[in-house]
mmCIF file of C-alpha atoms in Angstrom:
data_model
loop_
_atom_site.group_PDB
_atom_site.id
_atom_site.type_symbol
_atom_site.label_atom_id
_atom_site.label_comp_id
_atom_site.label_asym_id
_atom_site.label_seq_id
_atom_site.Cartn_x
_atom_site.Cartn_y
_atom_site.Cartn_z
ATOM 1 C CA MET A 24 0.000 0.000 0.000
ATOM 2 C CA LEU A 25 2.757 2.450 0.942
ATOM 3 C CA ARG A 26 4.739 1.559 -2.166
ATOM 4 C CA GLU A 27 1.721 2.184 -4.412
ATOM 5 C CA THR A 28 1.077 5.535 -2.737
ATOM 6 C CA LEU A 29 4.698 6.639 -3.180
ATOM 7 C CA LEU A 30 4.693 5.571 -6.827
ATOM 8 C CA ALA A 31 1.463 7.489 -7.410
ATOM 9 C CA LEU A 32 2.937 10.619 -5.852
ATOM 10 C CA TRP A 33 6.126 10.274 -7.903
ATOM 11 C CA SER A 34 4.139 9.847 -11.120
ATOM 12 C CA ARG A 35 2.215 13.003 -10.263
ATOM 13 C CA PHE A 36 5.283 15.041 -9.294
ATOM 14 C CA PRO A 37 8.232 13.959 -11.509
ATOM 15 C CA LEU A 38 11.447 15.724 -10.560
ATOM 16 C CA ALA A 39 12.151 17.213 -14.006
ATOM 17 C CA LEU A 40 8.705 18.819 -14.132
ATOM 18 C CA LEU A 41 9.062 20.166 -10.594
ATOM 19 C CA LEU A 42 12.451 21.697 -11.407
ATOM 20 C CA SER A 43 11.073 23.392 -14.511
ATOM 21 C CA ARG A 44 8.069 24.750 -12.654
ATOM 22 C CA ALA A 45 10.224 25.938 -9.754
ATOM 23 C CA VAL A 46 11.869 28.352 -12.203
ATOM 24 C CA ALA A 47 8.881 29.070 -14.461
ATOM 25 C CA VAL A 48 6.410 29.882 -11.678
ATOM 26 C CA PRO A 49 8.255 32.866 -10.133
ATOM 27 C CA ILE A 50 9.056 34.183 -13.619
ATOM 28 C CA ALA A 51 5.368 34.142 -14.548
ATOM 29 C CA TYR A 52 4.274 35.713 -11.259
ATOM 30 C CA THR A 53 6.933 38.420 -11.467
ATOM 31 C CA VAL A 54 6.024 39.346 -15.039
ATOM 32 C CA HIS A 55 2.315 39.410 -14.174
ATOM 33 C CA GLU A 56 2.575 41.591 -11.080
ATOM 34 C CA LEU A 57 5.232 43.836 -12.594
ATOM 35 C CA GLY A 58 2.838 44.428 -15.482
ATOM 36 C CA HIS A 59 0.210 45.704 -13.042
ATOM 37 C CA ALA A 60 2.788 47.794 -11.177
ATOM 38 C CA LEU A 61 4.315 49.379 -14.285
ATOM 39 C CA ALA A 62 0.955 50.264 -15.791
ATOM 40 C CA ALA A 63 -0.311 51.847 -12.582
ATOM 41 C CA THR A 64 2.931 53.781 -12.151
ATOM 42 C CA LEU A 65 2.947 55.061 -15.732
ATOM 43 C CA LEU A 66 -0.626 56.211 -15.215
ATOM 44 C CA GLY A 67 0.467 58.266 -12.222
ATOM 45 C CA ASP A 68 -0.241 56.085 -9.171
ATOM 46 C CA PRO A 69 2.785 56.068 -6.803
ATOM 47 C CA THR A 70 1.502 53.117 -4.735
ATOM 48 C CA PRO A 71 3.387 50.271 -6.494
ATOM 49 C CA ARG A 72 6.674 52.174 -6.264
ATOM 50 C CA ARG A 73 6.144 52.924 -2.579
ATOM 51 C CA GLU A 74 5.403 49.261 -1.880
ATOM 52 C CA GLY A 75 8.510 48.084 -3.711
ATOM 53 C CA ARG A 76 6.708 46.333 -6.548
ATOM 54 C CA LEU A 77 8.659 47.963 -9.389
ATOM 55 C CA THR A 78 11.283 45.235 -9.298
ATOM 56 C CA LEU A 79 12.254 42.002 -11.018
ATOM 57 C CA ASN A 80 12.942 40.434 -7.621
ATOM 58 C CA PRO A 81 10.551 37.439 -7.565
ATOM 59 C CA PHE A 82 10.407 37.431 -3.764
ATOM 60 C CA ARG A 83 8.512 40.737 -3.913
ATOM 61 C CA HIS A 84 5.814 39.227 -6.102
ATOM 62 C CA THR A 85 5.601 35.554 -5.114
ATOM 63 C CA ASP A 86 3.307 34.177 -2.431
ATOM 64 C CA GLY A 87 4.665 31.109 -0.634
ATOM 65 C CA LEU A 88 1.571 28.903 -0.848
ATOM 66 C CA GLY A 89 0.769 30.137 -4.345
ATOM 67 C CA PHE A 90 4.303 29.215 -5.438
ATOM 68 C CA LEU A 91 4.029 25.744 -3.889
ATOM 69 C CA LEU A 92 0.727 25.033 -5.601
ATOM 70 C CA GLY A 93 2.099 26.371 -8.868
ATOM 71 C CA VAL A 94 5.003 23.929 -8.695
ATOM 72 C CA LEU A 95 2.943 20.930 -7.566
ATOM 73 C CA LEU A 96 -0.366 21.436 -9.376
ATOM 74 C CA GLY A 97 0.433 23.770 -12.259
ATOM 75 C CA PHE A 98 -1.640 26.708 -11.017
ATOM 76 C CA GLY A 99 -1.450 29.078 -8.079
ATOM 77 C CA TRP A 100 -1.368 32.761 -7.235
ATOM 78 C CA SER A 101 1.040 35.611 -6.628
ATOM 79 C CA ARG A 102 1.085 38.551 -4.220
ATOM 80 C CA ARG A 103 -1.533 41.026 -5.348
ATOM 81 C CA THR A 104 -0.235 44.387 -6.557
ATOM 82 C CA VAL A 105 -2.170 47.211 -4.916
ATOM 83 C CA PHE A 106 -2.963 50.304 -6.963
ATOM 84 C CA HIS A 107 -5.441 53.163 -6.638
ATOM 85 C CA PRO A 108 -7.174 54.364 -9.818
ATOM 86 C CA HIS A 109 -8.214 57.652 -8.193
ATOM 87 C CA ARG A 110 -4.518 58.586 -8.059
ATOM 88 C CA MET A 111 -4.048 58.051 -11.794
ATOM 89 C CA ARG A 112 -4.112 60.740 -14.454
ATOM 90 C CA LEU A 113 -7.005 58.977 -16.182
ATOM 91 C CA PRO A 114 -10.521 58.591 -14.749
ATOM 92 C CA ASP A 115 -11.009 55.611 -12.425
ATOM 93 C CA ALA A 116 -12.664 53.296 -14.966
ATOM 94 C CA PRO A 117 -10.132 53.417 -17.830
ATOM 95 C CA GLY A 118 -7.157 53.789 -15.487
ATOM 96 C CA GLY A 119 -8.130 50.838 -13.329
ATOM 97 C CA ALA A 120 -9.028 48.716 -16.358
ATOM 98 C CA LEU A 121 -5.677 49.373 -18.040
ATOM 99 C CA ALA A 122 -3.754 48.521 -14.872
ATOM 100 C CA VAL A 123 -5.739 45.290 -14.497
ATOM 101 C CA LEU A 124 -5.241 44.245 -18.122
ATOM 102 C CA ALA A 125 -1.495 44.880 -17.977
ATOM 103 C CA GLY A 126 -0.873 41.767 -15.866
ATOM 104 C CA PRO A 127 -2.377 39.145 -18.210
ATOM 105 C CA LEU A 128 -1.034 41.015 -21.246
ATOM 106 C CA ALA A 129 2.480 40.769 -19.799
ATOM 107 C CA ASN A 130 2.016 36.999 -19.470
ATOM 108 C CA ALA A 131 0.680 36.850 -23.031
ATOM 109 C CA ALA A 132 3.817 38.635 -24.234
ATOM 110 C CA LEU A 133 5.964 36.079 -22.410
ATOM 111 C CA ILE A 134 3.964 33.278 -24.037
ATOM 112 C CA ALA A 135 4.627 34.790 -27.464
ATOM 113 C CA LEU A 136 8.325 35.126 -26.649
ATOM 114 C CA GLY A 137 8.547 31.520 -25.466
ATOM 115 C CA VAL A 138 6.782 30.146 -28.541
ATOM 116 C CA THR A 139 8.995 32.264 -30.808
ATOM 117 C CA LEU A 140 12.152 30.989 -29.101
ATOM 118 C CA MET A 141 10.964 27.409 -29.484
ATOM 119 C CA GLY A 142 10.410 28.019 -33.181
ATOM 120 C CA HIS A 143 13.857 29.553 -33.683
ATOM 121 C CA LEU A 144 15.499 26.731 -31.729
ATOM 122 C CA GLY A 145 13.551 24.109 -33.635
ATOM 123 C CA VAL A 146 12.254 22.402 -30.490
ATOM 124 C CA LYS A 147 8.825 20.856 -30.116
ATOM 125 C CA PRO A 148 6.606 21.214 -27.027
ATOM 126 C CA LEU A 149 7.413 18.417 -24.617
ATOM 127 C CA VAL A 150 6.688 18.132 -20.900
ATOM 128 C CA PRO A 151 9.777 17.088 -18.885
ATOM 129 C CA TRP A 152 9.339 13.835 -17.032
ATOM 130 C CA SER A 153 12.694 12.290 -16.216
ATOM 131 C CA GLY A 154 16.298 13.401 -16.118
ATOM 132 C CA TRP A 155 17.370 17.033 -16.376
ATOM 133 C CA PRO A 156 14.905 19.214 -18.355
ATOM 134 C CA THR A 157 16.107 20.427 -21.752
ATOM 135 C CA ILE A 158 15.664 24.020 -22.928
ATOM 136 C CA GLY A 159 12.714 22.934 -25.043
ATOM 137 C CA GLU A 160 11.060 21.192 -22.120
ATOM 138 C CA PHE A 161 11.597 24.207 -19.867
ATOM 139 C CA LEU A 162 10.161 26.585 -22.464
ATOM 140 C CA THR A 163 7.155 24.278 -22.789
ATOM 141 C CA VAL A 164 6.527 24.499 -19.056
ATOM 142 C CA LEU A 165 7.107 28.266 -19.037
ATOM 143 C CA VAL A 166 4.633 28.855 -21.859
ATOM 144 C CA ARG A 167 2.008 26.533 -20.418
ATOM 145 C CA PHE A 168 2.208 28.001 -16.926
ATOM 146 C CA ASN A 169 1.905 31.544 -18.243
ATOM 147 C CA LEU A 170 -1.149 30.421 -20.181
ATOM 148 C CA SER A 171 -2.623 29.006 -16.966
ATOM 149 C CA VAL A 172 -2.075 32.396 -15.295
ATOM 150 C CA VAL A 173 -3.913 34.175 -18.113
ATOM 151 C CA LEU A 174 -6.820 31.719 -18.166
ATOM 152 C CA LEU A 175 -7.183 31.602 -14.387
ATOM 153 C CA ASN A 176 -7.380 35.386 -14.299
ATOM 154 C CA ALA A 177 -10.080 35.266 -16.977
ATOM 155 C CA LEU A 178 -12.479 33.848 -14.375
ATOM 156 C CA PRO A 179 -14.781 36.557 -12.937
ATOM 157 C CA LEU A 180 -14.011 35.581 -9.343
ATOM 158 C CA PHE A 181 -12.559 37.895 -6.693
ATOM 159 C CA PRO A 182 -9.651 38.698 -6.430
ATOM 160 C CA LEU A 183 -8.803 37.618 -9.984
ATOM 161 C CA ASP A 184 -8.238 40.149 -12.742
ATOM 162 C CA ALA A 185 -11.457 39.501 -14.667
ATOM 163 C CA TYR A 186 -13.531 40.300 -11.579
ATOM 164 C CA ASN A 187 -11.683 43.591 -11.068
ATOM 165 C CA LEU A 188 -11.888 44.464 -14.760
ATOM 166 C CA ILE A 189 -15.672 44.045 -14.708
ATOM 167 C CA HIS A 190 -15.825 46.169 -11.564
ATOM 168 C CA TYR A 191 -13.998 49.067 -13.218
ATOM 169 C CA LEU A 192 -16.080 48.900 -16.397
ATOM 170 C CA LEU A 193 -19.500 48.817 -14.727
ATOM 171 C CA PRO A 194 -21.502 51.960 -13.926
ATOM 172 C CA LEU A 195 -21.261 53.016 -10.280
ATOM 173 C CA ARG A 196 -24.549 51.479 -9.142
ATOM 174 C CA ALA A 197 -23.901 48.202 -10.929
ATOM 175 C CA ALA A 198 -20.322 48.163 -9.612
ATOM 176 C CA ALA A 199 -21.653 48.458 -6.058
ATOM 177 C CA ARG A 200 -23.883 45.435 -6.640
ATOM 178 C CA TRP A 201 -20.949 43.588 -8.187
ATOM 179 C CA GLU A 202 -18.920 44.199 -5.025
ATOM 180 C CA GLN A 203 -21.682 42.581 -2.978
ATOM 181 C CA VAL A 204 -21.099 39.209 -4.654
ATOM 182 C CA SER A 205 -17.313 39.293 -4.203
ATOM 183 C CA GLY A 206 -17.495 37.067 -1.130
ATOM 184 C CA TRP A 207 -19.513 34.451 -3.000
ATOM 185 C CA THR A 208 -17.095 34.431 -5.910
ATOM 186 C CA THR A 209 -14.148 34.047 -3.537
ATOM 187 C CA ALA A 210 -15.889 31.092 -1.894
ATOM 188 C CA ILE A 211 -16.362 29.461 -5.299
ATOM 189 C CA LEU A 212 -12.697 30.002 -6.160
ATOM 190 C CA GLY A 213 -11.480 28.699 -2.803
ATOM 191 C CA SER A 214 -13.732 25.641 -2.970
ATOM 192 C CA GLY A 215 -12.486 24.794 -6.443
ATOM 193 C CA ILE A 216 -8.852 25.044 -5.380
ATOM 194 C CA ALA A 217 -9.495 22.962 -2.260
ATOM 195 C CA LEU A 218 -11.225 20.291 -4.341
ATOM 196 C CA LEU A 219 -8.292 20.025 -6.730
ATOM 197 C CA MET A 220 -5.852 19.801 -3.817
ATOM 198 C CA LEU A 221 -7.815 16.953 -2.224
ATOM 199 C CA LEU A 222 -8.196 14.869 -5.361
ATOM 200 C CA PRO A 223 -6.078 11.705 -5.695
ATOM 201 C CA PRO A 224 -3.493 11.770 -8.510
ATOM 202 C CA ASN A 225 -5.657 9.858 -10.980
ATOM 203 C CA GLY A 226 -8.687 11.997 -10.225
ATOM 204 C CA TYR A 227 -6.701 15.209 -10.616
ATOM 205 C CA ALA A 228 -5.326 14.080 -13.969
ATOM 206 C CA THR A 229 -8.752 12.965 -15.186
ATOM 207 C CA LEU A 230 -10.261 16.336 -14.323
ATOM 208 C CA THR A 231 -7.491 18.661 -15.496
ATOM 209 C CA LEU A 232 -5.862 16.967 -18.498
ATOM 210 C CA PRO A 233 -8.796 17.541 -20.886
ATOM 211 C CA VAL A 234 -8.799 21.237 -19.944
ATOM 212 C CA VAL A 235 -5.018 21.490 -20.405
ATOM 213 C CA ARG A 236 -5.151 19.769 -23.790
ATOM 214 C CA TRP A 237 -8.022 21.980 -24.944
ATOM 215 C CA ALA A 238 -6.183 25.145 -23.860
ATOM 216 C CA ASN A 239 -2.959 24.041 -25.544
ATOM 217 C CA ALA A 240 -4.792 23.256 -28.783
ATOM 218 C CA VAL A 241 -6.900 26.425 -28.855
ATOM 219 C CA PHE A 242 -4.383 29.011 -27.670
ATOM 220 C CA LEU A 243 -1.020 27.479 -28.593
ATOM 221 C CA GLY A 244 -1.830 25.148 -31.465
ATOM 222 C CA TRP A 245 -0.061 22.291 -29.673
#
């Protein structure tokens, strides 16, 4: 029984994949949060600079538990970048929306860069499983994890980017109603994450692999 459990865990968390994710995850989080911080700063909000978020130091952007889940499960979260649209040169709605969009767009740019590098190097997408990951395998993991960041933030659940984007684009009265459901959306997000964490390896793979394959085919052509 113990041997079967250990083998199942090893098949779920192969060392080469973990090593690749351990590097790819903080890169993706740093790019995402720095995108928010740069956009807000360029629009006139001094908050990100004051909080030390205008940096490539991944420790300023990475949350410990979010990093661990990113490495083990392929999705997680980073430290949220705080900004205040009322301090920007633009009105709250367009300023806040631009700062929100900058995070996923930064990840999308990194995806494009990774795919371009793979094309120039002539390497095909391949998930690392054993041995030391090759450059092609690492780029595969980097691209796929950045895609997971973009797609996760497309869910309209607080505190993800899509929820905040909707909030900034709604009229004031509708935005106030939208804020009232934030707790419910957070509960849905937390329950979904908890469910995935509690699933056995086979159950996790059965549930997530079809989604991963669909996303790779639709957005990456893999």
